Amino acid sequence: MEEMTGNFIHEFIDGDIAPGGQYAGMTVHTRFPPEPNGYLHIGHAKAIYVDFGTAAKYGGVCNLRMDDTNPSKEDVEYVDAIQEDIHWLGYDWDDRFHYASDYFEDMYNYAVELIKKGLAYVCELTPEQTKEMRGAVGVPAQSPYRDRPIEESLDLFARMRAGEFENGKMTLRAKIDLASGNFNMRDPVIYRINHAPHHRTGDKWCIYPMYDFAHPIEDAMEGITHSLCTLEFEDHRPLYDWVVANCSVPSKPRQIEFARLGINYTVMSKRKLRRLVEEGRVSGWDDPRMPTLCGLRRRGYTPESIRAFSERNGVSKTDSTVEFSFLEHCLREDLNERAERVMAVLNPVKLTVTNYPEGKSETFTVENNPNSPADGTHEITFSKHLFVERDDFLEEPVPKYKRLFPNGPECRLKGAYLVTCTGCVKDEAGNVTEILCEFAPDSAGGDPQDGRKVKGATLHWVDAATAVDAEVRVYDNLFSDADPDAGDKDFIDCLNPDSLKVLTGCKLEKRLEAASFPQSFQFMRVGYFCVDNRDSAPGHLVFNRSVALKDSFKK
Ligand code: ATP
Ligand code: MG
């Protein structure tokens, strides 16, 4: 795999592992800690790239850890899907797969240690009271239970665990600094009561650790050296360091924050993506319009294109929004190298070659990819009856129109023959039902023997005698608003009503009958497509447009 370009995180690590550095002589050890409460999205792909890519760069290792400390929203369905998606992206954790819930007993013991040291206490304020008493800038928080005797806190904390109290009745708070300018240090809650079954520990626990307490312990238990996370945790770092310093954990990890990835015309929080699924706004987590990794995969995105996107966006300390069209640009660049060129007519109209014998059939050989001769060739058939795009014909040409119109220029049917349009057939309503052409017998393969200049365009087509029918799904942005998250509007109101167009009766080159996911194809002059891995079946082919051919990304 490609080596990650250097960034500010690597400068910190260089210092840490240099002689005299805090991790001199140690293996760089990172982790990716998703919460299994939804499917991974393209933002997670950036974190995966940073976590696994950084470890690889230093010859180190990266753990995969399910951060399952919140029982209410988690599910094993997500645990499996997360692993599948990371493998698909091209990363592996070997046997370094962990669950935060495996450390619940350790966390409990560290909490007891804090109480015994006089660094934590059981508080009986309700969540509302805690909020009211948290103070303000320059005004310290109040905490009436702060000086409760250690023995009393130990007893109450044990009874919290034993299930004696209802949700919200009590919490365990770290005793740090009620006047701190950093509100996260104003005696933060580190345990709360939640009588909810957990997907792995069942009913064993009814108290659960808060993220800020749990995460540094998880990192330390696993010997993580560098705990890489997104910028919103920057203000939590003093608390992370406090936990590491005051609990007798087996190692001392370091937290480093980097900017989150945002992309326009989409939303990127699992909670919002779940809402789209639950309200039926999309067909599922893997709807090809979703920014989830399973959605992008179904759409035809390759792992290489997503890694290139992550690499080229860089890693910095400033949040920014990347254009969706840049993601598309990265896909197009990758598919241009690897996709097989074929012909498919999405909006077909019949074309009859009037001077070609009825019943005759010829075979032509075309390149699979002009950028890659090693990809070989394949055969296409030609006969008197073809299909072309309705858009490639005009009865009355507009100025500079170089495609088919009566008595127009010679046009090239890609890889086959030159043809000249002689007229068309219309139905009673005046719709064109058939285009009439004559072919030039001296142009087999598409080039005239006398070397004359071809004035018309090169068109794609398919042979009606062998064509296969397909449904083609053409996607646009899921949202019509570039920033559906901004302001206090509901992002659901920003959905693009035209984000999916279903075209039926499309005519595809015969070869595509045997196409299978995840192979990508370039439908010449149209775009990149792949078989839909859920809905396509023999006799009912379904293709997804991965990306249009034309690049709208401005470099
Ligand atoms: P979401 O709001 O989508 O649920 P999250 O941060 O709560 O995101 P987690 O499952 O906790 O999701 O995330 C696992 C890791 O992925 C975290 O380290 C988090 O910082 C990182 N991550 C999540 N979203 C992004 C993003 N948009 N860009 C970069 N990293 C991200
Ligand atoms: Mg989260």
Coordinates of C-alpha atoms and ligand atoms in Angstrom, one line a residue:
M1 CA 0.0 0.0 0.0
E2 CA 1.0 3.6 -0.7
E3 CA 3.0 5.2 2.1
M4 CA 1.3 8.1 3.9
T5 CA 2.7 11.6 3.2
G6 CA 4.2 13.3 6.2
N7 CA 2.1 15.6 8.4
F8 CA 2.2 17.3 11.8
I9 CA 1.3 14.1 13.6
H10 CA 4.4 12.5 12.3
E11 CA 6.5 15.3 13.5
F12 CA 5.2 14.7 17.1
I13 CA 5.8 11.0 16.7
D14 CA 9.4 11.6 15.4
G15 CA 10.1 13.5 18.6
D16 CA 8.5 10.9 20.8
I17 CA 10.5 7.9 19.4
A18 CA 13.8 9.8 19.0
P19 CA 16.5 9.0 21.7
G20 CA 15.3 10.7 24.9
G21 CA 11.7 10.9 23.6
Q22 CA 8.9 9.6 25.8
Y23 CA 8.5 6.5 23.6
A24 CA 12.1 6.0 22.6
G25 CA 12.7 2.4 21.5
M26 CA 9.0 1.6 21.5
T27 CA 6.8 0.4 18.6
V28 CA 4.3 3.0 17.4
H29 CA 0.9 1.7 18.4
T30 CA -2.4 3.4 17.3
R31 CA -6.0 2.3 17.3
F32 CA -9.2 3.0 15.4
P33 CA -12.1 3.1 17.9
P34 CA -15.5 3.2 16.2
E35 CA -18.7 3.1 18.3
P36 CA -20.8 0.3 16.9
N37 CA -23.9 2.4 16.6
G38 CA -24.0 2.6 12.8
Y39 CA -22.2 2.0 9.6
L40 CA -18.8 3.6 8.8
H41 CA -18.9 6.6 6.5
I42 CA -16.3 8.4 4.4
G43 CA -15.3 10.5 7.4
H44 CA -14.3 7.3 9.2
A45 CA -12.3 6.4 6.2
K46 CA -10.1 9.4 6.9
A47 CA -9.6 8.3 10.5
I48 CA -8.8 4.8 9.4
Y49 CA -6.3 6.1 6.9
V50 CA -4.7 8.2 9.6
D51 CA -4.7 5.5 12.3
F52 CA -3.6 2.5 10.2
G53 CA -1.5 4.6 7.8
T54 CA 0.5 6.2 10.5
A55 CA 1.2 2.9 12.2
A56 CA 2.3 1.4 8.9
K57 CA 4.5 4.3 8.2
Y58 CA 6.5 3.7 11.4
G59 CA 6.5 -0.1 11.1
G60 CA 4.0 -0.1 14.0
V61 CA 0.6 -1.7 14.6
C62 CA -3.0 -0.4 14.8
N63 CA -5.7 -2.0 16.9
L64 CA -9.4 -2.1 16.0
R65 CA -11.5 -1.4 19.0
M66 CA -15.3 -1.3 19.3
D67 CA -16.0 1.6 21.6
D68 CA -19.1 0.0 23.1
T69 CA -19.4 1.9 26.4
N70 CA -22.9 3.2 25.6
P71 CA -25.3 0.2 25.7
S72 CA -28.5 1.8 24.4
K73 CA -27.6 2.3 20.7
E74 CA -25.2 -0.5 19.9
D75 CA -25.7 -3.7 17.9
V76 CA -23.7 -6.6 16.6
E77 CA -24.9 -6.0 13.1
Y78 CA -22.7 -2.9 13.1
V79 CA -19.7 -4.7 14.6
D80 CA -19.6 -7.1 11.6
A81 CA -20.2 -4.4 9.0
I82 CA -17.4 -2.2 10.5
Q83 CA -14.9 -5.1 10.1
E84 CA -16.0 -5.8 6.6
D85 CA -15.7 -2.1 5.6
I86 CA -12.2 -1.7 7.0
H87 CA -11.0 -4.9 5.3
W88 CA -12.5 -3.7 2.1
L89 CA -10.6 -0.4 2.4
G90 CA -7.4 -2.6 2.5
Y91 CA -6.5 -2.5 6.2
D92 CA -6.1 -5.3 8.7
W93 CA -5.7 -5.6 12.5
D94 CA -4.6 -9.3 12.7
D95 CA -5.6 -10.4 16.2
R96 CA -5.7 -6.9 17.6
F97 CA -9.4 -6.7 17.9
H98 CA -10.9 -5.4 21.1
Y99 CA -14.0 -4.3 22.8
A100 CA -14.0 -1.4 25.3
S101 CA -16.6 -3.5 27.2
D102 CA -13.8 -6.0 27.9
Y103 CA -12.3 -3.5 30.3
F104 CA -15.4 -2.6 32.3
E105 CA -14.1 -4.4 35.4
D106 CA -10.7 -2.6 35.1
M107 CA -12.4 0.7 34.6
Y108 CA -14.5 0.0 37.7
N109 CA -11.4 -0.7 39.7
Y110 CA -9.7 2.4 38.5
A111 CA -12.7 4.4 39.6
V112 CA -12.5 2.8 43.0
E113 CA -8.8 3.7 43.0
L114 CA -9.7 7.4 42.3
I115 CA -12.3 7.4 45.1
K116 CA -9.7 6.0 47.6
K117 CA -7.2 8.6 46.6
G118 CA -9.8 11.3 47.2
L119 CA -10.0 12.0 43.5
A120 CA -13.6 11.0 42.9
Y121 CA -16.9 11.1 44.7
V122 CA -20.5 10.0 44.3
C123 CA -22.8 13.0 43.5
E124 CA -26.6 13.0 43.9
L125 CA -27.4 16.0 41.8
T126 CA -29.8 15.4 39.0
P127 CA -28.5 16.1 35.5
E128 CA -30.5 19.4 35.5
Q129 CA -29.1 20.5 38.9
T130 CA -25.6 19.6 37.7
K131 CA -26.1 21.8 34.7
E132 CA -27.5 24.7 36.7
M133 CA -24.5 24.6 39.0
R134 CA -21.8 24.3 36.4
G135 CA -21.0 28.0 36.7
A136 CA -19.8 30.3 33.9
V137 CA -16.6 31.8 32.6
G138 CA -15.0 33.3 35.7
V139 CA -17.7 31.8 38.0
P140 CA -16.7 28.4 39.5
A141 CA -19.1 25.5 39.5
Q142 CA -20.8 24.3 42.7
S143 CA -20.8 20.7 43.8
P144 CA -22.4 20.0 47.2
Y145 CA -21.3 16.4 47.4
R146 CA -17.7 17.0 46.7
D147 CA -16.4 16.6 50.2
R148 CA -18.4 13.5 51.0
P149 CA -16.2 11.0 53.0
I150 CA -14.3 8.5 50.9
E151 CA -15.9 5.6 52.8
E152 CA -19.4 6.9 51.9
S153 CA -18.5 7.3 48.2
L154 CA -17.0 3.8 48.1
D155 CA -20.2 2.3 49.6
L156 CA -22.5 4.3 47.3
F157 CA -20.5 3.5 44.2
A158 CA -20.6 -0.3 45.1
R159 CA -24.4 0.1 45.5
M160 CA -24.7 1.9 42.2
R161 CA -23.1 -1.1 40.6
A162 CA -25.3 -3.5 42.5
G163 CA -28.3 -1.8 41.0
E164 CA -29.8 -0.2 44.0
F165 CA -30.5 3.1 42.3
E166 CA -32.5 4.3 39.4
N167 CA -31.1 6.0 36.3
G168 CA -30.1 9.5 37.0
K169 CA -30.2 9.2 40.7
M170 CA -26.4 9.3 41.2
T171 CA -23.1 9.7 39.3
L172 CA -19.5 9.3 40.1
R173 CA -17.5 12.5 39.5
A174 CA -13.8 13.1 39.2
K175 CA -12.6 15.7 41.8
I176 CA -10.5 18.0 39.7
D177 CA -11.1 21.8 39.6
L178 CA -14.5 23.5 39.9
A179 CA -12.9 26.8 38.8
S180 CA -11.1 25.5 35.8
G181 CA -11.4 27.6 32.6
N182 CA -11.9 24.3 30.8
F183 CA -15.4 23.1 31.8
N184 CA -14.4 19.5 31.1
M185 CA -12.3 19.7 34.2
R186 CA -15.0 21.0 36.5
D187 CA -15.5 17.7 38.3
P188 CA -16.7 15.8 35.2
V189 CA -19.1 12.9 35.6
I190 CA -17.1 9.6 34.9
Y191 CA -19.8 7.0 35.7
R192 CA -23.6 7.1 35.2
I193 CA -26.4 4.7 36.0
N194 CA -28.1 3.1 33.0
H195 CA -30.3 0.1 33.5
A196 CA -30.0 -1.1 29.9
P197 CA -28.8 -4.4 28.6
H198 CA -25.5 -4.3 26.7
H199 CA -25.0 -6.2 23.5
R200 CA -22.0 -8.0 25.0
T201 CA -22.2 -7.8 28.7
G202 CA -25.9 -8.3 29.0
D203 CA -27.3 -7.4 32.4
K204 CA -24.0 -7.6 34.2
W205 CA -23.6 -3.8 34.4
C206 CA -26.0 -1.0 35.2
I207 CA -23.4 1.7 35.5
Y208 CA -21.4 2.7 32.5
P209 CA -18.2 4.8 32.2
M210 CA -18.3 8.1 30.3
Y211 CA -16.2 8.4 27.2
D212 CA -13.6 10.8 28.7
F213 CA -12.8 8.4 31.5
A214 CA -13.1 5.2 29.5
H215 CA -11.1 6.1 26.4
P216 CA -7.7 6.8 28.0
I217 CA -8.0 3.6 30.1
E218 CA -8.8 1.6 26.9
D219 CA -5.8 3.1 25.2
A220 CA -3.5 2.5 28.2
M221 CA -4.7 -1.1 28.6
E222 CA -3.8 -1.8 25.0
G223 CA -0.4 -0.1 25.2
I224 CA -1.4 2.5 22.6
T225 CA 1.4 5.1 22.2
H226 CA -0.5 7.6 20.0
S227 CA -4.2 8.0 20.3
L228 CA -5.2 9.9 17.2
C229 CA -8.6 11.5 17.2
T230 CA -10.6 14.5 15.8
L231 CA -10.4 18.1 16.9
E232 CA -13.5 18.1 19.0
F233 CA -11.5 16.2 21.6
E234 CA -8.8 18.8 21.9
D235 CA -10.5 20.4 24.9
H236 CA -10.9 17.0 26.5
R237 CA -7.1 16.3 26.3
P238 CA -6.4 17.7 29.8
L239 CA -9.0 15.2 31.2
Y240 CA -7.5 12.4 29.1
D241 CA -4.1 13.2 30.6
W242 CA -5.5 13.5 34.1
V243 CA -7.0 10.0 33.9
V244 CA -3.7 8.6 32.6
A245 CA -1.8 10.4 35.4
N246 CA -4.1 9.5 38.3
C247 CA -5.1 5.9 37.6
S248 CA -2.3 3.3 37.9
V249 CA -2.7 2.2 34.2
P250 CA -0.1 0.0 32.6
S251 CA 1.1 2.6 30.0
K252 CA 1.0 6.3 29.2
P253 CA -0.7 7.0 25.8
R254 CA -0.6 10.4 24.1
Q255 CA -3.6 12.0 22.4
I256 CA -3.1 14.0 19.2
E257 CA -6.1 15.6 17.4
F258 CA -6.5 16.3 13.7
A259 CA -9.3 17.9 11.6
R260 CA -12.5 16.1 10.8
L261 CA -13.4 15.5 7.2
G262 CA -16.6 17.3 6.0
I263 CA -18.0 17.0 2.4
N264 CA -20.5 19.3 0.9
Y265 CA -24.0 18.1 -0.3
T266 CA -24.0 15.4 2.4
V267 CA -24.3 14.7 6.1
M268 CA -21.7 12.8 8.0
S269 CA -23.0 11.8 11.4
K270 CA -24.2 8.3 12.0
R271 CA -27.2 9.7 13.9
K272 CA -28.3 11.6 10.9
L273 CA -27.6 8.8 8.5
R274 CA -29.6 6.4 10.7
R275 CA -32.5 8.8 10.5
L276 CA -32.4 8.7 6.7
V277 CA -32.6 4.9 6.9
E278 CA -35.2 4.7 9.6
E279 CA -37.5 7.3 7.9
G280 CA -37.1 5.4 4.6
R281 CA -35.6 8.4 2.8
V282 CA -33.0 6.0 1.3
S283 CA -33.2 2.3 0.7
G284 CA -30.8 1.4 3.5
W285 CA -27.3 2.1 4.9
D286 CA -25.9 0.9 1.6
D287 CA -28.1 3.1 -0.6
P288 CA -25.7 4.2 -3.3
R289 CA -26.4 7.9 -2.5
M290 CA -25.2 7.5 1.1
P291 CA -21.7 8.6 2.2
T292 CA -21.3 5.3 4.0
L293 CA -18.5 3.0 2.9
C294 CA -21.1 0.3 2.0
G295 CA -23.1 2.8 0.0
L296 CA -20.0 4.1 -1.8
R297 CA -18.9 0.5 -2.5
R298 CA -22.3 -0.4 -4.0
R299 CA -22.2 2.8 -6.0
G300 CA -18.9 1.5 -7.6
Y301 CA -16.3 3.3 -5.5
T302 CA -13.0 1.5 -5.3
P303 CA -10.9 1.3 -2.1
E304 CA -8.0 2.8 -4.1
S305 CA -10.1 5.9 -5.0
I306 CA -11.1 6.4 -1.3
R307 CA -7.5 6.0 -0.1
A308 CA -6.3 8.5 -2.7
F309 CA -9.1 10.9 -1.6
S310 CA -7.9 10.7 2.0
E311 CA -4.3 11.0 1.0
R312 CA -4.8 14.0 -1.2
N313 CA -7.0 15.9 1.4
G314 CA -4.1 15.8 3.8
V315 CA -4.1 15.9 7.6
S316 CA -4.3 19.2 9.3
K317 CA -5.4 21.1 12.4
T318 CA -8.1 23.1 10.6
D319 CA -11.6 21.8 9.9
S320 CA -12.6 22.2 6.3
T321 CA -15.3 21.0 3.9
V322 CA -14.1 19.2 0.8
E323 CA -16.1 19.2 -2.4
F324 CA -18.1 16.1 -3.2
S325 CA -16.9 16.6 -6.8
F326 CA -13.3 16.0 -5.6
L327 CA -14.3 12.6 -4.3
E328 CA -15.8 12.0 -7.7
H329 CA -12.7 13.2 -9.4
C330 CA -10.6 10.7 -7.4
L331 CA -12.9 7.9 -8.5
R332 CA -12.8 8.9 -12.1
E333 CA -9.0 9.0 -12.1
D334 CA -8.9 5.5 -10.8
L335 CA -11.6 4.1 -13.1
N336 CA -10.0 5.7 -16.1
E337 CA -7.1 3.3 -15.5
R338 CA -9.0 0.2 -14.7
A339 CA -12.5 0.2 -16.2
E340 CA -13.3 -1.8 -19.3
R341 CA -14.8 0.3 -22.1
V342 CA -18.1 -1.0 -23.4
M343 CA -21.1 0.5 -25.2
A344 CA -24.5 1.0 -23.7
V345 CA -27.4 3.2 -24.9
L346 CA -29.3 4.6 -22.1
N347 CA -32.1 6.4 -24.0
P348 CA -32.3 4.2 -27.1
V349 CA -33.9 4.8 -30.6
K350 CA -33.7 2.3 -33.4
L351 CA -31.2 3.0 -36.2
T352 CA -31.5 1.0 -39.5
V353 CA -28.6 0.7 -41.9
T354 CA -30.7 0.6 -45.1
N355 CA -28.0 -0.5 -47.5
Y356 CA -26.8 -3.3 -45.1
P357 CA -28.1 -6.8 -45.9
E358 CA -30.9 -8.1 -43.7
G359 CA -29.8 -11.1 -41.6
K360 CA -26.1 -10.5 -42.0
S361 CA -23.9 -10.1 -38.9
E362 CA -20.3 -9.0 -38.6
T363 CA -17.9 -9.1 -35.6
F364 CA -15.5 -6.3 -34.8
T365 CA -12.7 -6.3 -32.2
V366 CA -12.4 -3.3 -29.8
E367 CA -9.9 -2.4 -27.1
N368 CA -10.9 -3.0 -23.5
N369 CA -9.0 0.1 -22.4
P370 CA -7.0 2.4 -24.7
N371 CA -5.0 3.5 -21.6
S372 CA -4.0 -0.1 -20.9
P373 CA -3.3 -2.3 -24.0
A374 CA -2.5 -5.2 -21.6
D375 CA -6.2 -5.3 -20.7
G376 CA -6.8 -6.9 -24.2
T377 CA -9.8 -6.7 -26.5
H378 CA -13.3 -8.0 -26.9
E379 CA -15.7 -8.6 -29.7
I380 CA -18.9 -6.7 -30.6
T381 CA -21.4 -7.6 -33.3
F382 CA -22.9 -5.4 -36.0
S383 CA -26.0 -5.9 -38.1
K384 CA -28.6 -3.9 -40.0
H385 CA -30.6 -3.0 -36.9
L386 CA -28.9 -1.0 -34.1
F387 CA -29.7 1.3 -31.2
V388 CA -28.2 4.7 -30.7
E389 CA -28.9 7.5 -28.2
R390 CA -32.0 9.5 -28.9
D391 CA -29.8 12.6 -28.2
D392 CA -27.5 11.8 -31.1
F393 CA -30.1 12.6 -33.7
L394 CA -31.9 15.9 -34.5
E395 CA -34.3 16.2 -37.4
E396 CA -33.4 19.9 -37.6
P397 CA -29.8 20.4 -36.7
V398 CA -28.7 23.3 -34.5
P399 CA -25.6 25.2 -35.6
K400 CA -22.3 23.2 -35.2
Y401 CA -24.3 19.9 -34.6
K402 CA -22.0 17.1 -35.7
R403 CA -24.1 14.1 -35.0
L404 CA -26.9 12.4 -37.0
F405 CA -29.4 14.5 -39.0
P406 CA -30.8 14.0 -42.5
N407 CA -28.1 14.6 -45.1
G408 CA -25.6 15.4 -42.3
P409 CA -21.9 14.6 -42.1
E410 CA -20.5 11.1 -42.1
C411 CA -20.5 9.9 -38.5
R412 CA -18.4 7.0 -37.0
L413 CA -20.2 4.2 -35.3
K414 CA -17.4 3.4 -32.9
G415 CA -15.3 0.4 -34.0
A416 CA -17.6 -0.5 -36.9
Y417 CA -18.5 1.7 -39.9
L418 CA -19.0 5.2 -41.1
V419 CA -22.7 6.1 -41.7
T420 CA -24.6 9.0 -43.2
C421 CA -28.1 9.8 -42.1
T422 CA -30.7 9.8 -44.8
G423 CA -33.9 10.4 -42.8
C424 CA -36.1 9.1 -40.1
V425 CA -39.5 7.5 -39.4
K426 CA -42.0 9.1 -37.1
D427 CA -45.2 7.9 -35.4
E428 CA -48.5 9.7 -35.7
A429 CA -47.7 12.0 -32.8
G430 CA -44.5 13.1 -34.6
N431 CA -42.0 11.3 -32.4
V432 CA -39.0 9.8 -34.1
T433 CA -39.2 6.0 -33.9
E434 CA -36.4 5.1 -36.3
I435 CA -33.3 6.7 -37.8
L436 CA -32.3 5.7 -41.3
C437 CA -28.6 5.6 -42.4
E438 CA -26.4 4.3 -45.1
F439 CA -23.0 2.8 -44.3
A440 CA -19.8 3.2 -46.3
P441 CA -18.5 -0.3 -47.1
D442 CA -14.9 0.9 -47.3
S443 CA -14.9 1.9 -43.6
A444 CA -14.9 -1.5 -41.8
G445 CA -13.5 -1.0 -38.3
G446 CA -14.5 2.7 -38.4
D447 CA -11.8 4.3 -40.6
P448 CA -12.2 5.0 -44.3
Q449 CA -9.7 3.3 -46.7
D450 CA -9.1 6.4 -48.7
G451 CA -8.1 8.4 -45.6
R452 CA -10.9 11.0 -46.1
K453 CA -11.6 13.2 -43.1
V454 CA -14.6 12.2 -41.0
K455 CA -16.6 15.3 -40.4
G456 CA -19.2 14.0 -38.0
A457 CA -18.9 12.7 -34.4
T458 CA -18.0 9.2 -33.1
L459 CA -21.1 7.7 -31.6
H460 CA -21.7 4.7 -29.4
W461 CA -24.3 2.1 -30.5
V462 CA -25.3 -1.4 -29.8
D463 CA -26.5 -4.2 -32.1
A464 CA -30.2 -4.8 -31.7
A465 CA -29.8 -8.5 -32.6
T466 CA -27.6 -9.1 -29.5
A467 CA -28.3 -6.2 -27.1
V468 CA -29.4 -7.0 -23.6
D469 CA -31.9 -4.9 -21.7
A470 CA -31.1 -3.3 -18.4
E471 CA -32.3 -0.9 -15.7
V472 CA -29.8 1.9 -15.1
R473 CA -29.9 4.0 -11.9
V474 CA -28.4 7.5 -12.3
Y475 CA -27.6 9.3 -9.1
D476 CA -27.2 13.0 -8.1
N477 CA -26.4 14.6 -4.8
L478 CA -28.5 13.3 -1.9
F479 CA -29.1 16.9 -0.8
S480 CA -29.7 20.0 -2.9
D481 CA -28.3 22.2 -0.2
A482 CA -24.5 22.4 -0.1
D483 CA -24.5 22.5 3.7
P484 CA -27.6 20.6 5.0
D485 CA -26.1 20.7 8.5
A486 CA -25.8 24.5 8.7
G487 CA -28.1 26.8 10.7
D488 CA -31.1 25.5 12.5
K489 CA -32.9 24.0 9.5
D490 CA -33.8 20.4 9.5
F491 CA -31.4 18.6 7.1
I492 CA -34.3 16.4 6.0
D493 CA -35.9 19.4 4.3
C494 CA -32.7 19.8 2.2
L495 CA -33.1 16.4 0.4
N496 CA -32.7 16.5 -3.3
P497 CA -36.0 15.1 -4.8
D498 CA -34.1 14.2 -8.0
S499 CA -31.2 12.3 -6.5
L500 CA -32.3 9.1 -8.1
K501 CA -33.4 8.6 -11.7
V502 CA -34.3 5.1 -12.8
L503 CA -33.9 4.5 -16.6
T504 CA -35.5 1.3 -17.9
G505 CA -35.2 -0.4 -21.3
C506 CA -31.6 0.7 -21.7
K507 CA -29.7 -1.4 -24.4
L508 CA -26.4 -2.8 -23.4
E509 CA -23.7 -4.6 -25.4
K510 CA -24.2 -8.4 -25.0
R511 CA -21.0 -8.8 -23.0
L512 CA -22.5 -7.0 -20.0
E513 CA -24.9 -9.8 -19.5
A514 CA -22.1 -11.6 -17.7
A515 CA -20.9 -8.6 -15.7
S516 CA -20.6 -9.0 -12.0
F517 CA -20.0 -6.7 -9.1
P518 CA -17.5 -5.1 -8.3
Q519 CA -16.1 -4.8 -11.9
S520 CA -16.4 -1.3 -13.2
F521 CA -17.2 -0.4 -16.8
Q522 CA -16.9 2.8 -18.7
F523 CA -20.0 3.1 -20.9
M524 CA -18.4 5.1 -23.7
R525 CA -19.4 8.7 -23.8
V526 CA -21.6 8.3 -20.8
G527 CA -19.9 7.5 -17.5
Y528 CA -18.6 4.7 -15.2
F529 CA -21.0 2.0 -14.1
C530 CA -21.1 -1.2 -12.1
V531 CA -23.7 -3.9 -11.5
D532 CA -25.9 -3.2 -8.5
N533 CA -24.8 -5.8 -5.9
R534 CA -28.3 -6.1 -4.3
D535 CA -30.9 -5.8 -7.0
S536 CA -29.3 -7.1 -10.2
A537 CA -30.3 -10.6 -11.3
P538 CA -30.1 -12.8 -14.4
G539 CA -32.9 -11.6 -16.6
H540 CA -33.1 -8.3 -14.8
L541 CA -29.8 -6.5 -15.0
V542 CA -29.4 -3.4 -12.9
F543 CA -26.5 -1.0 -13.2
N544 CA -25.5 1.9 -11.0
R545 CA -23.8 5.0 -12.4
S546 CA -20.7 5.4 -10.2
V547 CA -19.8 8.8 -11.7
A548 CA -20.4 10.7 -14.9
L549 CA -17.6 11.0 -17.4
K550 CA -17.4 14.7 -17.4
D551 CA -15.3 16.2 -14.6
S552 CA -17.0 19.1 -12.9
F553 CA -14.2 19.4 -10.3
K554 CA -12.2 22.7 -10.7
K555 CA -8.6 22.2 -9.9
Ligands
ATP1 P1 -20.5 10.1 14.1 O1 -20.9 11.4 14.6 O2 -20.6 9.9 12.6 O3 -21.2 9.0 14.8 P2 -18.3 9.7 15.7 O4 -17.1 10.5 15.8 O5 -19.2 9.7 16.8 O6 -19.0 10.1 14.4 P3 -17.1 7.1 16.1 O7 -17.6 5.8 15.8 O8 -17.0 7.5 17.6 O9 -18.0 8.2 15.4 O10 -15.7 7.4 15.4 C1 -14.6 6.6 15.3 C2 -13.4 7.4 15.0 O11 -13.6 8.1 13.7 C3 -13.2 8.6 16.0 O12 -11.8 8.6 16.3 C4 -13.6 9.8 15.2 O13 -12.8 10.9 15.6 C5 -13.4 9.4 13.7 N1 -14.3 10.2 12.9 C6 -15.6 10.2 12.9 N2 -16.1 11.0 11.9 C7 -15.0 11.6 11.3 C8 -14.8 12.5 10.2 N3 -15.9 13.1 9.7 N4 -13.6 12.8 9.9 C9 -12.5 12.2 10.5 N5 -12.6 11.3 11.4 C10 -13.8 11.0 11.9
MG2 MG -19.6 8.9 18.5

